[in-house]
mmCIF file of C-alpha atoms in Angstrom:
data_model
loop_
_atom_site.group_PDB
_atom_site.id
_atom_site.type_symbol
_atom_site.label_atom_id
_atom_site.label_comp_id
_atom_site.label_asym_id
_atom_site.label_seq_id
_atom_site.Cartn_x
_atom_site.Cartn_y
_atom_site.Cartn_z
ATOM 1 C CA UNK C 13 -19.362 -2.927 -2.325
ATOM 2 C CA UNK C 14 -20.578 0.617 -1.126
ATOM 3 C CA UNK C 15 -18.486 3.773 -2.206
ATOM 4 C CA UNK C 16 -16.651 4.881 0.384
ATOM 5 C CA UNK C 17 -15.008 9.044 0.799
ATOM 6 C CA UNK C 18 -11.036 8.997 -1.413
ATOM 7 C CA UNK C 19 -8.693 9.666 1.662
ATOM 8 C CA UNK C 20 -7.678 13.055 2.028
ATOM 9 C CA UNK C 21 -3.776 12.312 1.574
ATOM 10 C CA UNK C 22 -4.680 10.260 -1.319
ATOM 11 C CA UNK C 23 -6.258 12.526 -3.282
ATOM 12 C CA UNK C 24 -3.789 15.625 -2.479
ATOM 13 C CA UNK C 25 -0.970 13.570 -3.983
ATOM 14 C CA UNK C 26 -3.169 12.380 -6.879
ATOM 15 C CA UNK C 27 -3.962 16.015 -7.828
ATOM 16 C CA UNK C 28 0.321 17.070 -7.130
ATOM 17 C CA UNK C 29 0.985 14.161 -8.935
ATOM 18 C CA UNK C 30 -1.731 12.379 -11.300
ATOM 19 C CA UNK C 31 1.102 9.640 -13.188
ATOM 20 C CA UNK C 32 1.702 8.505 -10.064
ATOM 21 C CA UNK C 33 1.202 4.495 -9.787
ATOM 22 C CA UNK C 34 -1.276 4.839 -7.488
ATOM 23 C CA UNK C 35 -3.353 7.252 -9.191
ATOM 24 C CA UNK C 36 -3.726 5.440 -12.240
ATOM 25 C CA UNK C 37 -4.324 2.267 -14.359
ATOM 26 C CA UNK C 38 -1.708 1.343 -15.895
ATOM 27 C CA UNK C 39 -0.207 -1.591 -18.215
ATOM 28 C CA UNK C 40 2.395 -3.510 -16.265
ATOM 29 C CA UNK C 41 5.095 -4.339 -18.879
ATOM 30 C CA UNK C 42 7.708 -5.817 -16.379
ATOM 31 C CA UNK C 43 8.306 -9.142 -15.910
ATOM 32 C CA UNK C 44 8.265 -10.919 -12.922
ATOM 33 C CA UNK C 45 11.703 -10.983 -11.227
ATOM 34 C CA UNK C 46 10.685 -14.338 -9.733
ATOM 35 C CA UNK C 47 8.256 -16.938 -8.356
ATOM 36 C CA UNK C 48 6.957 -14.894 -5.375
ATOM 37 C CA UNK C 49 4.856 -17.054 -2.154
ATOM 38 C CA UNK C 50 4.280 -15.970 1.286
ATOM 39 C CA UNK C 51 7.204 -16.364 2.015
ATOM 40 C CA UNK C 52 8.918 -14.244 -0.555
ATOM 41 C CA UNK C 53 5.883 -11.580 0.525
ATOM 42 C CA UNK C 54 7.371 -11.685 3.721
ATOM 43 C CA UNK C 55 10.802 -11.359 3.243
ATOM 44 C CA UNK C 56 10.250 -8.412 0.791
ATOM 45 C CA UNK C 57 7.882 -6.697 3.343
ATOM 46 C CA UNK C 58 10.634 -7.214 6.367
ATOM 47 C CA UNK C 59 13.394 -5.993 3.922
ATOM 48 C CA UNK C 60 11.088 -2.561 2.880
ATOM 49 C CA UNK C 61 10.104 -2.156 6.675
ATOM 50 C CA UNK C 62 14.185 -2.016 7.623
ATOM 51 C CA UNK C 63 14.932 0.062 4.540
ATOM 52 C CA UNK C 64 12.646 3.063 5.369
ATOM 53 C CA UNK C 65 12.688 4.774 8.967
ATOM 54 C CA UNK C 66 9.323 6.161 10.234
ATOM 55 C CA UNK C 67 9.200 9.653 10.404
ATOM 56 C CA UNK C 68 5.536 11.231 11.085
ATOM 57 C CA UNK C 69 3.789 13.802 8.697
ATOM 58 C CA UNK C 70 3.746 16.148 11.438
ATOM 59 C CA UNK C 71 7.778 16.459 11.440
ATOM 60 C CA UNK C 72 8.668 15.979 7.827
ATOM 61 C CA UNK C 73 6.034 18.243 6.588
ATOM 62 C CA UNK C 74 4.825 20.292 9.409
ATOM 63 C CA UNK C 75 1.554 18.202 8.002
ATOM 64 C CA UNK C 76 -1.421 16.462 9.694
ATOM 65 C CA UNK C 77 -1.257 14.428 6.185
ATOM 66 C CA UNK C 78 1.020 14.168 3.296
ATOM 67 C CA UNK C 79 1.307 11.454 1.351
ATOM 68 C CA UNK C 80 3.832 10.192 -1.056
ATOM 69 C CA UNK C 81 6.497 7.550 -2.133
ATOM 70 C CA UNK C 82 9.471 7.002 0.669
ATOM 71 C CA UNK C 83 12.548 6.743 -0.338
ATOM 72 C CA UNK C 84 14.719 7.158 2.297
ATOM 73 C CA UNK C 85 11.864 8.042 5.147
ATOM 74 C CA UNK C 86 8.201 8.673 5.522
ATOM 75 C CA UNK C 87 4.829 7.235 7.619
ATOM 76 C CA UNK C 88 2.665 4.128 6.798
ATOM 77 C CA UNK C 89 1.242 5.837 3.678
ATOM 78 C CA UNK C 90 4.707 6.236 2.412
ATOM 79 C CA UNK C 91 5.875 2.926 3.424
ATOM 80 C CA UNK C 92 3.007 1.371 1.076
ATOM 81 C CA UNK C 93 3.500 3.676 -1.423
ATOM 82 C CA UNK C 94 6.926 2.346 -1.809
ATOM 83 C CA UNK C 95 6.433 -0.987 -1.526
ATOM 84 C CA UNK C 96 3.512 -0.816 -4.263
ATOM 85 C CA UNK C 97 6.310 0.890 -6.603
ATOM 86 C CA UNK C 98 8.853 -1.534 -6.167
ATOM 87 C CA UNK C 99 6.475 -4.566 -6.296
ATOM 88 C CA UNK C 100 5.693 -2.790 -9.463
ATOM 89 C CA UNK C 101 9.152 -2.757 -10.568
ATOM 90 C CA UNK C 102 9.759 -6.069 -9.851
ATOM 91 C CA UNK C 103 6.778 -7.107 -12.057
ATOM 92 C CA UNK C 104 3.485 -7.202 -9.690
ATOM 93 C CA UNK C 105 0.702 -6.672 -12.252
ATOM 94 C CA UNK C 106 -1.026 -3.321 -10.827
ATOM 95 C CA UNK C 107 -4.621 -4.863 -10.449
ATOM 96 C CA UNK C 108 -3.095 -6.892 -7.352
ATOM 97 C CA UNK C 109 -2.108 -3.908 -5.737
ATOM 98 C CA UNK C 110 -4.356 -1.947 -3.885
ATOM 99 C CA UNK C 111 -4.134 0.989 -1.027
ATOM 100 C CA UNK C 112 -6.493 0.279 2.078
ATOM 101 C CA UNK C 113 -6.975 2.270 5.349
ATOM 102 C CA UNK C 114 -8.479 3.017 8.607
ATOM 103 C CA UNK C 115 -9.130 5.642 10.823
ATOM 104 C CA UNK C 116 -5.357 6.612 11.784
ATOM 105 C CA UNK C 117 -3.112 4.106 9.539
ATOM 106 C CA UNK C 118 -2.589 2.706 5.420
ATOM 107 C CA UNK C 119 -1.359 -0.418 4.327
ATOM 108 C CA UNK C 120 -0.765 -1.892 1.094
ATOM 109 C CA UNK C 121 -2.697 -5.149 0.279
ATOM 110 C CA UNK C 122 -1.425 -7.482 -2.456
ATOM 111 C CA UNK C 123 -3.147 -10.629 -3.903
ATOM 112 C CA UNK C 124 -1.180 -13.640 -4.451
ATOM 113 C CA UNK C 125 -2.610 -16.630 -5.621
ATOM 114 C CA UNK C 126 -5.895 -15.464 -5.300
ATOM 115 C CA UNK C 127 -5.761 -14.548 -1.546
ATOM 116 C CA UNK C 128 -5.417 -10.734 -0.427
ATOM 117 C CA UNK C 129 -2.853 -10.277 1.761
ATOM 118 C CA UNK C 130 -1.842 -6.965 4.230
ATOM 119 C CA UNK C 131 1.967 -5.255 3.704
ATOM 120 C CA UNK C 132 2.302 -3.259 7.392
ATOM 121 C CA UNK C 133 5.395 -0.768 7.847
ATOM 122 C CA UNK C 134 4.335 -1.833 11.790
ATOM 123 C CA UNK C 135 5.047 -5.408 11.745
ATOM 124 C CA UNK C 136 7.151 -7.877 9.191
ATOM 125 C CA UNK C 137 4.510 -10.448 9.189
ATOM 126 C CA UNK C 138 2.173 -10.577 6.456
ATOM 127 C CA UNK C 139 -1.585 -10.777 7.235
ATOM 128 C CA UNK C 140 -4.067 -12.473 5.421
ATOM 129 C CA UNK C 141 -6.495 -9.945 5.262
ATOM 130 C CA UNK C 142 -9.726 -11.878 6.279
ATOM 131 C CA UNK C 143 -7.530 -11.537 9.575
ATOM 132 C CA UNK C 144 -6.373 -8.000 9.884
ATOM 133 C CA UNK C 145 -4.857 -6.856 13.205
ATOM 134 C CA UNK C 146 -6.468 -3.605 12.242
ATOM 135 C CA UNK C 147 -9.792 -2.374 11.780
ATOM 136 C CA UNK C 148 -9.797 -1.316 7.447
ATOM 137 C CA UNK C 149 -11.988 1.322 6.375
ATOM 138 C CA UNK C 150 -11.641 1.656 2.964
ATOM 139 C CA UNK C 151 -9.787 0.120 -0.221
ATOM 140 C CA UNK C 152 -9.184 0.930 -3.203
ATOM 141 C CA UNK C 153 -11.834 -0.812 -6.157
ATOM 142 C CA UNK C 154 -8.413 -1.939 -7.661
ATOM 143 C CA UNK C 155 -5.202 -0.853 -8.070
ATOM 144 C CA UNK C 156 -4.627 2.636 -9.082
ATOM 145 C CA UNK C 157 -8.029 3.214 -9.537
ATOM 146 C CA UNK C 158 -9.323 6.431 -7.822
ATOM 147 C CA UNK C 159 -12.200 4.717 -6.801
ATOM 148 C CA UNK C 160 -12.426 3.792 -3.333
ATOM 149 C CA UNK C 161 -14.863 1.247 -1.582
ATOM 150 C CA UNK C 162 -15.880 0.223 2.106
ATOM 151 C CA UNK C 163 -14.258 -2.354 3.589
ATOM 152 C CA UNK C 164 -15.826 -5.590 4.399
ATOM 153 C CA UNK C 165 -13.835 -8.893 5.512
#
């Protein structure tokens, strides 16, 4: 896998913010809250989408690009940034947990049982990622590594 450029967003909250989960490999020491499946995946991504409303960089922050956790409201970036936190509560090991983008949008991708699948804030369903409705451009090498790579299906 080729290096590919850290997105902009990314990096700006990295450098507010380097103990963020995203920004860096950490130990998970919680357990897991349950025996998760696609189906489980699903329901928790459906449940996160409703939780959050979208609200644009532009109007929050008066910012082409500002990421960071949402708690209450934020854009796709946020949306996976909160759903990699809580999966993280719950227990997800941080390796199988990974940032990924494209030209205009982020997602979170998870593995489970050795398939990597796509968390959306624009749909409930969760993608396998081999079939991604969107076009990735870059992931990160693992999660909360600040190493990012190109994306190949």
């Amino acid at each position: 896998s080729t290096t590919a450029h850290v997105p902009f967003g990314y990096a700006e909250m990295c450098k507010r913010d380097a103990s963020h989960v995203a920004c860096q490999e950490k130990a998970t020491t919680a357990k897991m809250d349950r025996k998760w499946d696609y189906n489980a995946l699903h329901a928790f991504n459906s449940e996160m989408n409703k939780t959050i409303k979208y609200v644009p960089d532009a109007k929050k922050y008066q910012a082409r690009e500002f990421w960071t956790t949402a708690s209450e409201e934020g854009d796709c970036e946020d949306f996976a940034l909160a759903k990699m936190t809580k999966l993280l509560e719950l227990g997800w090991n941080q390796k199988d947990l990974r940032m990924a983008v494209s030209d205009s949008h982020a997602v979170l991708v998870v593995r489970l049982d050795g398939d990597d699948y796509i968390l959306d804030n624009a749909t409930a369903y969760v993608w396998p990622i081999r079939m991604a409705k969107i076009e990735l451009v870059s992931i990160q090498k693992q999660g909360g590594s600040s190493e990012w790579v190109r994306f190949n299906k």
